PDB file of C-alpha atoms and ligand atoms in Angstrom:
ATOM      1  CA  MET A   9      34.095   6.905  58.099  1.00  0.00           C
ATOM      2  CA  ARG A  10      33.905   7.814  54.444  1.00  0.00           C
ATOM      3  CA  VAL A  11      33.822  11.431  53.244  1.00  0.00           C
ATOM      4  CA  THR A  12      32.751  12.286  49.685  1.00  0.00           C
ATOM      5  CA  VAL A  13      33.223  15.763  48.220  1.00  0.00           C
ATOM      6  CA  LEU A  14      29.969  16.840  46.528  1.00  0.00           C
ATOM      7  CA  GLY A  15      30.908  20.478  46.012  1.00  0.00           C
ATOM      8  CA  LYS A  16      33.825  22.669  47.023  1.00  0.00           C
ATOM      9  CA  SER A  17      33.110  25.997  45.291  1.00  0.00           C
ATOM     10  CA  PRO A  18      33.120  29.246  47.251  1.00  0.00           C
ATOM     11  CA  SER A  19      30.074  31.533  46.970  1.00  0.00           C
ATOM     12  CA  TYR A  20      30.342  31.643  43.164  1.00  0.00           C
ATOM     13  CA  THR A  21      30.069  28.200  41.676  1.00  0.00           C
ATOM     14  CA  ASP A  22      32.777  26.472  39.618  1.00  0.00           C
ATOM     15  CA  ALA A  23      31.926  25.665  35.998  1.00  0.00           C
ATOM     16  CA  GLY A  24      29.723  22.585  36.311  1.00  0.00           C
ATOM     17  CA  GLY A  25      30.338  22.569  40.051  1.00  0.00           C
ATOM     18  CA  ALA A  26      28.531  23.016  43.329  1.00  0.00           C
ATOM     19  CA  CYS A  27      29.047  25.013  46.496  1.00  0.00           C
ATOM     20  CA  SER A  28      29.863  23.453  49.874  1.00  0.00           C
ATOM     21  CA  GLY A  29      28.582  19.917  50.451  1.00  0.00           C
ATOM     22  CA  TYR A  30      30.186  16.770  51.879  1.00  0.00           C
ATOM     23  CA  LEU A  31      28.646  13.357  52.353  1.00  0.00           C
ATOM     24  CA  VAL A  32      29.805  11.699  55.585  1.00  0.00           C
ATOM     25  CA  GLU A  33      29.000   7.991  55.874  1.00  0.00           C
ATOM     26  CA  GLU A  34      29.739   5.196  58.284  1.00  0.00           C
ATOM     27  CA  ASP A  35      28.050   1.803  58.424  1.00  0.00           C
ATOM     28  CA  ASP A  36      24.350   2.574  57.875  1.00  0.00           C
ATOM     29  CA  VAL A  37      24.544   6.298  58.648  1.00  0.00           C
ATOM     30  CA  ARG A  38      24.512   8.983  55.992  1.00  0.00           C
ATOM     31  CA  VAL A  39      24.941  12.643  56.866  1.00  0.00           C
ATOM     32  CA  LEU A  40      25.123  15.613  54.523  1.00  0.00           C
ATOM     33  CA  LEU A  41      27.483  18.296  55.841  1.00  0.00           C
ATOM     34  CA  ASP A  42      26.408  21.641  54.355  1.00  0.00           C
ATOM     35  CA  CYS A  43      23.996  21.881  51.433  1.00  0.00           C
ATOM     36  CA  GLY A  44      25.099  24.739  49.184  1.00  0.00           C
ATOM     37  CA  ASN A  45      23.637  25.482  45.773  1.00  0.00           C
ATOM     38  CA  GLY A  46      24.195  22.603  43.360  1.00  0.00           C
ATOM     39  CA  VAL A  47      24.754  20.026  46.105  1.00  0.00           C
ATOM     40  CA  PHE A  48      21.390  18.214  45.918  1.00  0.00           C
ATOM     41  CA  GLY A  49      21.927  17.062  42.326  1.00  0.00           C
ATOM     42  CA  LYS A  50      25.542  16.078  43.032  1.00  0.00           C
ATOM     43  CA  MET A  51      24.465  14.131  46.128  1.00  0.00           C
ATOM     44  CA  ARG A  52      21.967  12.091  44.134  1.00  0.00           C
ATOM     45  CA  LYS A  53      24.824  10.567  42.143  1.00  0.00           C
ATOM     46  CA  PHE A  54      26.084   8.921  45.342  1.00  0.00           C
ATOM     47  CA  VAL A  55      23.088   8.336  47.598  1.00  0.00           C
ATOM     48  CA  ASP A  56      19.296   8.238  47.390  1.00  0.00           C
ATOM     49  CA  TYR A  57      18.005  11.373  49.114  1.00  0.00           C
ATOM     50  CA  VAL A  58      15.382   9.383  51.065  1.00  0.00           C
ATOM     51  CA  ASP A  59      18.257   7.484  52.706  1.00  0.00           C
ATOM     52  CA  VAL A  60      19.932  10.586  54.172  1.00  0.00           C
ATOM     53  CA  ASP A  61      19.597  10.447  57.962  1.00  0.00           C
ATOM     54  CA  ALA A  62      20.605  14.008  58.770  1.00  0.00           C
ATOM     55  CA  VAL A  63      21.876  17.282  57.354  1.00  0.00           C
ATOM     56  CA  VAL A  64      24.273  19.422  59.405  1.00  0.00           C
ATOM     57  CA  LEU A  65      24.841  23.082  58.511  1.00  0.00           C
ATOM     58  CA  SER A  66      27.948  25.040  59.537  1.00  0.00           C
ATOM     59  CA  HIS A  67      26.381  28.466  59.015  1.00  0.00           C
ATOM     60  CA  LEU A  68      23.592  30.261  57.211  1.00  0.00           C
ATOM     61  CA  HIS A  69      25.332  31.735  54.168  1.00  0.00           C
ATOM     62  CA  ALA A  70      23.622  30.915  50.861  1.00  0.00           C
ATOM     63  CA  ASP A  71      26.507  28.826  49.522  1.00  0.00           C
ATOM     64  CA  HIS A  72      26.118  26.492  52.528  1.00  0.00           C
ATOM     65  CA  PHE A  73      22.349  25.951  52.611  1.00  0.00           C
ATOM     66  CA  LEU A  74      20.497  27.026  49.420  1.00  0.00           C
ATOM     67  CA  ASP A  75      19.997  23.499  48.070  1.00  0.00           C
ATOM     68  CA  LEU A  76      17.785  22.735  51.052  1.00  0.00           C
ATOM     69  CA  VAL A  77      15.152  24.227  48.729  1.00  0.00           C
ATOM     70  CA  PRO A  78      15.240  21.531  45.994  1.00  0.00           C
ATOM     71  CA  PHE A  79      15.908  18.900  48.672  1.00  0.00           C
ATOM     72  CA  SER A  80      12.693  20.026  50.438  1.00  0.00           C
ATOM     73  CA  TYR A  81      10.666  19.936  47.224  1.00  0.00           C
ATOM     74  CA  ALA A  82      11.821  16.348  46.645  1.00  0.00           C
ATOM     75  CA  LEU A  83      10.943  15.254  50.183  1.00  0.00           C
ATOM     76  CA  ILE A  84       7.479  16.838  50.001  1.00  0.00           C
ATOM     77  CA  TYR A  85       6.393  16.415  46.380  1.00  0.00           C
ATOM     78  CA  ALA A  86       8.211  13.368  44.956  1.00  0.00           C
ATOM     79  CA  PRO A  87       5.536  10.782  44.001  1.00  0.00           C
ATOM     80  CA  ARG A  88       7.143   8.056  46.107  1.00  0.00           C
ATOM     81  CA  GLN A  89       6.890  10.261  49.198  1.00  0.00           C
ATOM     82  CA  GLN A  90       3.062  10.422  48.926  1.00  0.00           C
ATOM     83  CA  PRO A  91       0.647   8.487  51.184  1.00  0.00           C
ATOM     84  CA  VAL A  92      -1.431   7.257  48.227  1.00  0.00           C
ATOM     85  CA  PRO A  93      -0.298   5.173  45.234  1.00  0.00           C
ATOM     86  CA  VAL A  94       1.044   7.303  42.368  1.00  0.00           C
ATOM     87  CA  ASP A  95       1.893   5.582  39.091  1.00  0.00           C
ATOM     88  CA  ARG A  96       4.441   2.851  39.889  1.00  0.00           C
ATOM     89  CA  TRP A  97       4.929   3.879  43.547  1.00  0.00           C
ATOM     90  CA  PRO A  98       2.761   2.038  46.081  1.00  0.00           C
ATOM     91  CA  GLY A  99       2.356   4.949  48.512  1.00  0.00           C
ATOM     92  CA  THR A 100       4.008   5.286  51.883  1.00  0.00           C
ATOM     93  CA  ASP A 101       2.892   6.020  55.421  1.00  0.00           C
ATOM     94  CA  ASN A 102       6.474   6.847  56.361  1.00  0.00           C
ATOM     95  CA  PRO A 103       7.917   9.422  53.966  1.00  0.00           C
ATOM     96  CA  ALA A 104      11.571  10.268  54.586  1.00  0.00           C
ATOM     97  CA  ARG A 105      12.013  13.298  56.829  1.00  0.00           C
ATOM     98  CA  PRO A 106      15.709  13.720  57.669  1.00  0.00           C
ATOM     99  CA  VAL A 107      16.819  15.611  60.757  1.00  0.00           C
ATOM    100  CA  LEU A 108      18.224  19.034  59.919  1.00  0.00           C
ATOM    101  CA  TYR A 109      20.716  20.432  62.432  1.00  0.00           C
ATOM    102  CA  ALA A 110      21.160  24.148  61.801  1.00  0.00           C
ATOM    103  CA  PRO A 111      22.488  27.107  63.815  1.00  0.00           C
ATOM    104  CA  GLN A 112      20.233  29.174  66.080  1.00  0.00           C
ATOM    105  CA  GLY A 113      17.970  31.455  64.063  1.00  0.00           C
ATOM    106  CA  ALA A 114      17.791  29.071  61.102  1.00  0.00           C
ATOM    107  CA  ALA A 115      13.991  28.724  61.097  1.00  0.00           C
ATOM    108  CA  GLU A 116      13.573  32.479  60.754  1.00  0.00           C
ATOM    109  CA  VAL A 117      16.132  32.667  57.922  1.00  0.00           C
ATOM    110  CA  PHE A 118      14.504  29.751  56.049  1.00  0.00           C
ATOM    111  CA  ARG A 119      11.052  31.358  56.384  1.00  0.00           C
ATOM    112  CA  ARG A 120      12.333  34.611  54.897  1.00  0.00           C
ATOM    113  CA  VAL A 121      13.981  32.786  51.988  1.00  0.00           C
ATOM    114  CA  THR A 122      11.145  30.474  50.925  1.00  0.00           C
ATOM    115  CA  GLY A 123       8.446  32.963  51.949  1.00  0.00           C
ATOM    116  CA  ALA A 124       9.700  35.205  49.134  1.00  0.00           C
ATOM    117  CA  TRP A 125       7.743  33.079  46.621  1.00  0.00           C
ATOM    118  CA  GLY A 126       5.798  30.395  48.502  1.00  0.00           C
ATOM    119  CA  PRO A 127       5.154  28.631  51.775  1.00  0.00           C
ATOM    120  CA  GLU A 128       7.314  29.939  54.580  1.00  0.00           C
ATOM    121  CA  ASP A 129       7.486  26.525  56.247  1.00  0.00           C
ATOM    122  CA  LEU A 130       8.729  24.571  53.188  1.00  0.00           C
ATOM    123  CA  ILE A 131      12.009  23.533  54.810  1.00  0.00           C
ATOM    124  CA  GLU A 132      10.463  22.877  58.244  1.00  0.00           C
ATOM    125  CA  LYS A 133       7.833  20.641  56.633  1.00  0.00           C
ATOM    126  CA  ALA A 134      10.396  18.647  54.714  1.00  0.00           C
ATOM    127  CA  PHE A 135      12.924  18.238  57.530  1.00  0.00           C
ATOM    128  CA  ASP A 136      12.843  17.693  61.270  1.00  0.00           C
ATOM    129  CA  LEU A 137      14.566  21.014  62.019  1.00  0.00           C
ATOM    130  CA  ARG A 138      16.593  21.250  65.212  1.00  0.00           C
ATOM    131  CA  GLU A 139      18.493  24.438  65.939  1.00  0.00           C
ATOM    132  CA  TYR A 140      21.717  23.438  67.663  1.00  0.00           C
ATOM    133  CA  ASP A 141      23.725  25.292  70.235  1.00  0.00           C
ATOM    134  CA  GLN A 142      27.495  25.450  69.819  1.00  0.00           C
ATOM    135  CA  ALA A 143      27.908  23.444  73.033  1.00  0.00           C
ATOM    136  CA  ASP A 144      25.679  20.605  71.819  1.00  0.00           C
ATOM    137  CA  LEU A 145      27.103  17.152  71.240  1.00  0.00           C
ATOM    138  CA  LEU A 146      25.147  15.179  68.636  1.00  0.00           C
ATOM    139  CA  GLU A 147      25.018  11.418  68.221  1.00  0.00           C
ATOM    140  CA  ILE A 148      23.976  10.336  64.734  1.00  0.00           C
ATOM    141  CA  GLY A 149      24.276   6.557  64.607  1.00  0.00           C
ATOM    142  CA  SER A 150      27.930   5.798  65.236  1.00  0.00           C
ATOM    143  CA  LEU A 151      28.972   9.373  64.440  1.00  0.00           C
ATOM    144  CA  ARG A 152      29.538  11.943  67.147  1.00  0.00           C
ATOM    145  CA  VAL A 153      29.327  15.598  66.089  1.00  0.00           C
ATOM    146  CA  ARG A 154      30.802  18.626  67.876  1.00  0.00           C
ATOM    147  CA  PHE A 155      30.809  22.328  66.978  1.00  0.00           C
ATOM    148  CA  HIS A 156      33.150  25.217  67.621  1.00  0.00           C
ATOM    149  CA  GLN A 157      32.497  28.833  66.725  1.00  0.00           C
ATOM    150  CA  VAL A 158      34.950  30.387  64.261  1.00  0.00           C
ATOM    151  CA  PRO A 159      35.264  34.077  63.253  1.00  0.00           C
ATOM    152  CA  HIS A 160      33.487  34.852  59.967  1.00  0.00           C
ATOM    153  CA  PHE A 161      31.181  37.521  58.517  1.00  0.00           C
ATOM    154  CA  LEU A 162      28.230  35.756  60.187  1.00  0.00           C
ATOM    155  CA  PRO A 163      28.764  35.594  63.947  1.00  0.00           C
ATOM    156  CA  ASN A 164      27.120  32.175  64.251  1.00  0.00           C
ATOM    157  CA  THR A 165      29.570  30.202  62.100  1.00  0.00           C
ATOM    158  CA  ASN A 166      30.779  26.827  63.302  1.00  0.00           C
ATOM    159  CA  ALA A 167      33.576  24.457  62.535  1.00  0.00           C
ATOM    160  CA  VAL A 168      32.184  20.912  62.680  1.00  0.00           C
ATOM    161  CA  GLU A 169      33.864  17.727  63.861  1.00  0.00           C
ATOM    162  CA  PHE A 170      32.726  14.199  63.083  1.00  0.00           C
ATOM    163  CA  SER A 171      34.294  11.419  65.101  1.00  0.00           C
ATOM    164  CA  SER A 172      33.593   7.738  64.837  1.00  0.00           C
ATOM    165  CA  THR A 173      32.551   5.720  67.882  1.00  0.00           C
ATOM    166  CA  ASN A 174      32.997   2.617  65.801  1.00  0.00           C
ATOM    167  CA  GLY A 175      36.732   2.413  65.211  1.00  0.00           C
ATOM    168  CA  GLY A 176      36.967   5.098  62.521  1.00  0.00           C
ATOM    169  CA  GLY A 177      38.786   8.404  62.772  1.00  0.00           C
ATOM    170  CA  ARG A 178      38.069  12.076  63.103  1.00  0.00           C
ATOM    171  CA  LEU A 179      37.109  14.662  60.484  1.00  0.00           C
ATOM    172  CA  THR A 180      37.333  18.413  61.127  1.00  0.00           C
ATOM    173  CA  TYR A 181      35.619  20.852  58.768  1.00  0.00           C
ATOM    174  CA  GLY A 182      36.569  24.468  59.365  1.00  0.00           C
ATOM    175  CA  ALA A 183      33.598  26.072  57.563  1.00  0.00           C
ATOM    176  CA  ASP A 184      34.412  29.673  56.539  1.00  0.00           C
ATOM    177  CA  HIS A 185      36.712  31.747  58.737  1.00  0.00           C
ATOM    178  CA  SER A 186      39.431  34.366  59.052  1.00  0.00           C
ATOM    179  CA  PRO A 187      42.861  33.327  60.428  1.00  0.00           C
ATOM    180  CA  THR A 188      42.043  31.900  63.860  1.00  0.00           C
ATOM    181  CA  GLU A 189      43.476  30.083  66.854  1.00  0.00           C
ATOM    182  CA  GLU A 190      39.950  28.730  67.452  1.00  0.00           C
ATOM    183  CA  LEU A 191      40.203  26.311  64.554  1.00  0.00           C
ATOM    184  CA  ILE A 192      43.797  25.347  65.371  1.00  0.00           C
ATOM    185  CA  ASP A 193      42.748  24.296  68.890  1.00  0.00           C
ATOM    186  CA  PHE A 194      39.539  22.581  67.736  1.00  0.00           C
ATOM    187  CA  ALA A 195      41.330  20.628  64.986  1.00  0.00           C
ATOM    188  CA  ARG A 196      44.295  19.548  67.155  1.00  0.00           C
ATOM    189  CA  ASP A 197      45.646  16.156  65.930  1.00  0.00           C
ATOM    190  CA  THR A 198      42.646  15.547  63.648  1.00  0.00           C
ATOM    191  CA  ASP A 199      42.887  12.825  61.000  1.00  0.00           C
ATOM    192  CA  LEU A 200      41.487  14.941  58.166  1.00  0.00           C
ATOM    193  CA  LEU A 201      41.113  18.712  58.057  1.00  0.00           C
ATOM    194  CA  LEU A 202      38.904  20.182  55.320  1.00  0.00           C
ATOM    195  CA  ILE A 203      40.018  23.789  55.371  1.00  0.00           C
ATOM    196  CA  GLU A 204      38.897  26.750  53.318  1.00  0.00           C
ATOM    197  CA  ALA A 205      41.357  28.519  51.009  1.00  0.00           C
ATOM    198  CA  THR A 206      39.136  31.167  49.485  1.00  0.00           C
ATOM    199  CA  LEU A 207      41.510  34.051  48.865  1.00  0.00           C
ATOM    200  CA  PRO A 208      44.273  34.704  46.323  1.00  0.00           C
ATOM    201  CA  ARG A 209      45.731  37.131  48.915  1.00  0.00           C
ATOM    202  CA  PRO A 210      44.577  38.480  52.289  1.00  0.00           C
ATOM    203  CA  GLU A 211      41.711  41.005  52.204  1.00  0.00           C
ATOM    204  CA  ARG A 212      43.083  44.495  51.544  1.00  0.00           C
ATOM    205  CA  ASP A 213      40.802  46.262  54.006  1.00  0.00           C
ATOM    206  CA  GLY A 214      37.907  45.715  56.376  1.00  0.00           C
ATOM    207  CA  VAL A 215      37.236  42.756  58.628  1.00  0.00           C
ATOM    208  CA  ARG A 216      38.845  39.504  57.525  1.00  0.00           C
ATOM    209  CA  GLY A 217      36.464  36.613  56.835  1.00  0.00           C
ATOM    210  CA  HIS A 218      38.500  34.104  54.833  1.00  0.00           C
ATOM    211  CA  ILE A 219      42.062  32.806  54.417  1.00  0.00           C
ATOM    212  CA  THR A 220      44.569  32.029  51.648  1.00  0.00           C
ATOM    213  CA  PRO A 221      46.003  28.603  50.704  1.00  0.00           C
ATOM    214  CA  ALA A 222      49.276  29.417  52.514  1.00  0.00           C
ATOM    215  CA  GLU A 223      47.337  30.386  55.630  1.00  0.00           C
ATOM    216  CA  ALA A 224      45.333  27.163  55.335  1.00  0.00           C
ATOM    217  CA  GLY A 225      48.562  25.140  55.260  1.00  0.00           C
ATOM    218  CA  GLU A 226      49.859  27.074  58.261  1.00  0.00           C
ATOM    219  CA  HIS A 227      46.664  26.336  60.226  1.00  0.00           C
ATOM    220  CA  ALA A 228      46.960  22.638  59.366  1.00  0.00           C
ATOM    221  CA  ARG A 229      50.616  22.549  60.471  1.00  0.00           C
ATOM    222  CA  ARG A 230      49.928  24.304  63.769  1.00  0.00           C
ATOM    223  CA  ALA A 231      46.941  22.012  64.427  1.00  0.00           C
ATOM    224  CA  ASN A 232      49.181  18.998  63.745  1.00  0.00           C
ATOM    225  CA  ALA A 233      46.535  17.615  61.372  1.00  0.00           C
ATOM    226  CA  ARG A 234      47.466  14.279  59.848  1.00  0.00           C
ATOM    227  CA  ARG A 235      46.032  15.283  56.495  1.00  0.00           C
ATOM    228  CA  ALA A 236      44.703  18.538  55.050  1.00  0.00           C
ATOM    229  CA  VAL A 237      42.586  19.228  51.958  1.00  0.00           C
ATOM    230  CA  LEU A 238      41.727  22.678  50.570  1.00  0.00           C
ATOM    231  CA  VAL A 239      38.041  23.467  50.055  1.00  0.00           C
ATOM    232  CA  HIS A 240      35.899  26.563  49.383  1.00  0.00           C
ATOM    233  CA  ILE A 241      38.258  27.545  46.569  1.00  0.00           C
ATOM    234  CA  SER A 242      37.275  28.682  43.101  1.00  0.00           C
ATOM    235  CA  ASP A 243      38.278  27.022  39.850  1.00  0.00           C
ATOM    236  CA  GLU A 244      39.405  30.522  38.827  1.00  0.00           C
ATOM    237  CA  LEU A 245      42.352  30.230  41.212  1.00  0.00           C
ATOM    238  CA  ASP A 246      45.369  28.261  40.010  1.00  0.00           C
ATOM    239  CA  THR A 247      45.182  24.800  41.601  1.00  0.00           C
ATOM    240  CA  ASP A 248      48.942  24.139  41.299  1.00  0.00           C
ATOM    241  CA  TRP A 249      49.715  27.472  42.921  1.00  0.00           C
ATOM    242  CA  ALA A 250      47.236  26.849  45.762  1.00  0.00           C
ATOM    243  CA  GLU A 251      48.538  23.347  46.415  1.00  0.00           C
ATOM    244  CA  SER A 252      52.190  24.411  46.411  1.00  0.00           C
ATOM    245  CA  CYS A 253      51.506  27.344  48.797  1.00  0.00           C
ATOM    246  CA  ALA A 254      49.593  25.094  51.195  1.00  0.00           C
ATOM    247  CA  THR A 255      52.074  22.211  50.911  1.00  0.00           C
ATOM    248  CA  GLU A 256      55.026  24.471  51.711  1.00  0.00           C
ATOM    249  CA  ALA A 257      53.281  25.902  54.771  1.00  0.00           C
ATOM    250  CA  PHE A 258      51.989  22.513  56.028  1.00  0.00           C
ATOM    251  CA  GLY A 259      55.188  20.561  55.380  1.00  0.00           C
ATOM    252  CA  HIS A 260      53.237  17.669  53.804  1.00  0.00           C
ATOM    253  CA  PRO A 261      51.394  17.362  50.486  1.00  0.00           C
ATOM    254  CA  VAL A 262      48.092  19.247  50.328  1.00  0.00           C
ATOM    255  CA  LYS A 263      45.578  18.899  47.494  1.00  0.00           C
ATOM    256  CA  VAL A 264      42.619  20.989  46.416  1.00  0.00           C
ATOM    257  CA  ALA A 265      39.409  18.949  46.821  1.00  0.00           C
ATOM    258  CA  ARG A 266      37.719  17.758  43.626  1.00  0.00           C
ATOM    259  CA  GLU A 267      34.101  16.758  43.326  1.00  0.00           C
ATOM    260  CA  GLY A 268      33.778  13.020  43.781  1.00  0.00           C
ATOM    261  CA  ASP A 269      36.932  12.687  45.858  1.00  0.00           C
ATOM    262  CA  VAL A 270      36.459  10.098  48.598  1.00  0.00           C
ATOM    263  CA  TYR A 271      38.503  10.056  51.799  1.00  0.00           C
ATOM    264  CA  ASP A 272      38.613   7.167  54.243  1.00  0.00           C
ATOM    265  CA  VAL A 273      38.995   8.550  57.741  1.00  0.00           C
TER     266      VAL A 273
HETATM  267 ZN1   ZN B   4      31.015  29.983  52.038  1.00  0.00          ZN
HETATM  268 ZN1   ZN B   5      30.297  31.984  54.767  1.00  0.00          ZN
END
């Protein structure tokens, strides 16, 4: 399995960056994990969007799904997706229509978003939308996908696991979450843990929804992850500081993800 970082920003984008998006590939299968703002353009540097088999969303916060909008426009309106010849494209009877796995309630959220200026069903027209249940087990080519609910501001937020049925390893993506045993159990002994490190310090009041780099390292250590990488972290936080906090807590080197990083799992 190969994992490419397309964007790792939190809800406010890094300079020149993108919000959450990871390309997961194995053999002939290409899956986009989260599709935050900025991700569609970043993805196109690595893969042709008509070759994406599926998109999997962890939760329905803007920074994890907003680029479904430009992705949908491409799938519906790009000349090469049309049934009749346009310019140098011969026309196609089989335009790409990737499967979109999104949490329960996604269709209603998408309709509210795109209905604000245009057709409510933009995203449903472009993708084969399937609302998943947390207990579902997906098979996408040789990749097996599992979910596990984690505590966050949105109740329906899911950590996502990709495991290879073809000799590759196991990737665990924590999505966004407060400190939680749920992720530690779900990520037990994983090969690669992509874990959020949003905060410079714990929230001062109210319900917790994110964690710090030191807490991320602690989660990785307690999960006995083989490797951990920090994601969902702003370029306004000091990378050296974040990496040293997480490394000390994990007991092994931890890096902040950079766009274009590729991990073999
Ligand atoms: Zn987020
Ligand atoms: Zn979130």
